[in-house]
Amino acid sequence: MLLFLLIVIGAVAAFAVWVVGAYNGLVGARNAFRNAFAQIDVQLTRRHDLIPNLVETAKAYMAHEKGTLEAVIQARNAAVSGLGAAKAAPGDAAAIAQLGGAEGQLSGALSRLLVTVEAYPELKASANMQQLTEELTSTENRIAFARQAYNDAVMGYNNRREMFPGSVVATRFDFRAASLLEIPEAESHKRDAPRVQF
C-alpha cells in the first residue's frame, strides 16, 4: 500500500513538473514574439516619424503634386492606426493583417512619391531630401530584419503550441495562435528575375 501511494505521488509530481515545464515554455515563446513585435514597433514608429519631414521637404519643390503628398500622409495615418491596433494585441490575426495592409499601402504611396521626386532635379539634389531618403532606406532595412525576427519568433511559438505535449497545455490554458506579419510589397518594388536567352 505504501509503495502504491509513493508511485501515485511520484506520477502526480512528474505530471505537475511536465505541465509546469510546458506552460513555462509556452509563456517564454509568447514573450519572445511579443518582444520581437516591440522591435517592429520601434522601427515602424521611426518610419512614421520620418514621413512628415519627407513630405514637408518635398512640398517646397512639388507644388503640383498635392495629391501625391496627401496620399502619403493618409497612408501614414492609416499605418499609425494599424500599428496602434497591433500593439494592443501583438499576434492577433485581425490586428496583424490590418497592420500589414496599412504598411503595404504606405509603401506604395512612398514609392509613388519617390518616383515623382525623380522628376524634380533640385529636390532630388537637396541635401535634406537625400538625408531623409537615406534614413528612410536604412529604416526600411531595419523593418525587414525586425519583421523576420518577429516571424521567426511567431513560428517558434506556434510550433511549440501545436506540438505535443505543448498542444495539451496550450488548449487547456488558452494559448492562441499568433499571426505572421506580412507586408504586401509595393508594385514598383517588385522585381522580376532577369531573363537570359541564348
Tab-separated table of N, CA, C and O in Angstrom, residues 54-70 113 116-117 119-120 122-123:
chain	number	residue	atom	x	y	z
A	54	LEU	N	9.730	64.185	-44.665
A	54	LEU	CA	9.916	63.934	-46.092
A	54	LEU	C	8.892	64.721	-46.910
A	54	LEU	O	9.227	65.366	-47.901
A	55	VAL	N	7.641	64.687	-46.473
A	55	VAL	CA	6.571	65.392	-47.179
A	55	VAL	C	6.790	66.902	-47.121
A	55	VAL	O	6.619	67.597	-48.128
A	56	GLU	N	7.182	67.414	-45.956
A	56	GLU	CA	7.427	68.858	-45.831
A	56	GLU	C	8.568	69.306	-46.748
A	56	GLU	O	8.500	70.360	-47.366
A	57	THR	N	9.617	68.499	-46.819
A	57	THR	CA	10.738	68.829	-47.697
A	57	THR	C	10.290	68.820	-49.152
A	57	THR	O	10.628	69.719	-49.922
A	58	ALA	N	9.501	67.822	-49.524
A	58	ALA	CA	9.038	67.710	-50.906
A	58	ALA	C	8.038	68.802	-51.257
A	58	ALA	O	8.003	69.284	-52.392
A	59	LYS	N	7.241	69.222	-50.283
A	59	LYS	CA	6.190	70.209	-50.518
A	59	LYS	C	6.750	71.518	-51.072
A	59	LYS	O	6.130	72.168	-51.913
A	60	ALA	N	7.913	71.890	-50.600
A	60	ALA	CA	8.515	73.139	-51.050
A	60	ALA	C	8.840	73.116	-52.540
A	60	ALA	O	8.837	74.150	-53.196
A	61	TYR	N	9.118	71.948	-53.092
A	61	TYR	CA	9.510	71.829	-54.501
A	61	TYR	C	8.378	71.331	-55.400
A	61	TYR	O	8.399	71.551	-56.596
A	62	MET	N	7.430	70.611	-54.822
A	62	MET	CA	6.427	69.899	-55.620
A	62	MET	C	5.041	70.523	-55.472
A	62	MET	O	4.112	69.885	-55.009
A	63	ALA	N	4.886	71.740	-55.881
A	63	ALA	CA	3.608	72.442	-55.735
A	63	ALA	C	2.485	71.754	-56.513
A	63	ALA	O	1.329	71.794	-56.099
A	64	HIS	N	2.827	71.096	-57.623
A	64	HIS	CA	1.794	70.490	-58.471
A	64	HIS	C	1.504	69.036	-58.108
A	64	HIS	O	0.730	68.374	-58.793
A	65	GLU	N	2.089	68.537	-57.063
A	65	GLU	CA	1.923	67.127	-56.691
A	65	GLU	C	1.185	66.981	-55.364
A	65	GLU	O	1.464	66.096	-54.566
A	66	LYS	N	0.227	67.863	-55.125
A	66	LYS	CA	-0.500	67.867	-53.856
A	66	LYS	C	-1.189	66.520	-53.584
A	66	LYS	O	-1.174	66.024	-52.465
A	67	GLY	N	-1.764	65.900	-54.606
A	67	GLY	CA	-2.454	64.614	-54.436
A	67	GLY	C	-1.508	63.520	-53.965
A	67	GLY	O	-1.867	62.710	-53.115
A	68	THR	N	-0.304	63.510	-54.517
A	68	THR	CA	0.684	62.509	-54.125
A	68	THR	C	1.073	62.688	-52.666
A	68	THR	O	1.159	61.722	-51.907
A	69	LEU	N	1.301	63.934	-52.273
A	69	LEU	CA	1.703	64.217	-50.892
A	69	LEU	C	0.576	63.878	-49.913
A	69	LEU	O	0.823	63.314	-48.845
A	70	GLU	N	-0.665	64.204	-50.292
A	70	GLU	CA	-1.808	63.880	-49.424
A	70	GLU	C	-1.990	62.376	-49.300
A	70	GLU	O	-2.337	61.875	-48.221
A	113	LEU	N	5.745	58.562	-54.341
A	113	LEU	CA	6.366	59.843	-54.014
A	113	LEU	C	7.821	59.872	-54.479
A	113	LEU	O	8.260	60.834	-55.109
A	116	THR	N	8.073	60.238	-58.124
A	116	THR	CA	7.747	61.615	-58.502
A	116	THR	C	8.926	62.552	-58.216
A	116	THR	O	9.182	63.482	-58.976
A	117	VAL	N	9.639	62.304	-57.117
A	117	VAL	CA	10.799	63.127	-56.754
A	117	VAL	C	11.835	63.121	-57.875
A	117	VAL	O	12.510	64.128	-58.114
A	119	ALA	N	11.420	63.463	-60.881
A	119	ALA	CA	11.094	64.480	-61.892
A	119	ALA	C	11.489	65.885	-61.454
A	119	ALA	O	11.353	66.831	-62.212
A	120	TYR	N	11.963	66.034	-60.225
A	120	TYR	CA	12.337	67.342	-59.689
A	120	TYR	C	13.825	67.320	-59.323
A	120	TYR	O	14.193	66.997	-58.195
A	122	GLU	N	16.033	69.578	-58.617
A	122	GLU	CA	16.502	70.364	-57.481
A	122	GLU	C	16.113	69.724	-56.158
A	122	GLU	O	16.859	69.786	-55.182
A	123	LEU	N	14.946	69.100	-56.114
A	123	LEU	CA	14.516	68.392	-54.910
A	123	LEU	C	15.385	67.164	-54.683
A	123	LEU	O	15.836	66.905	-53.570
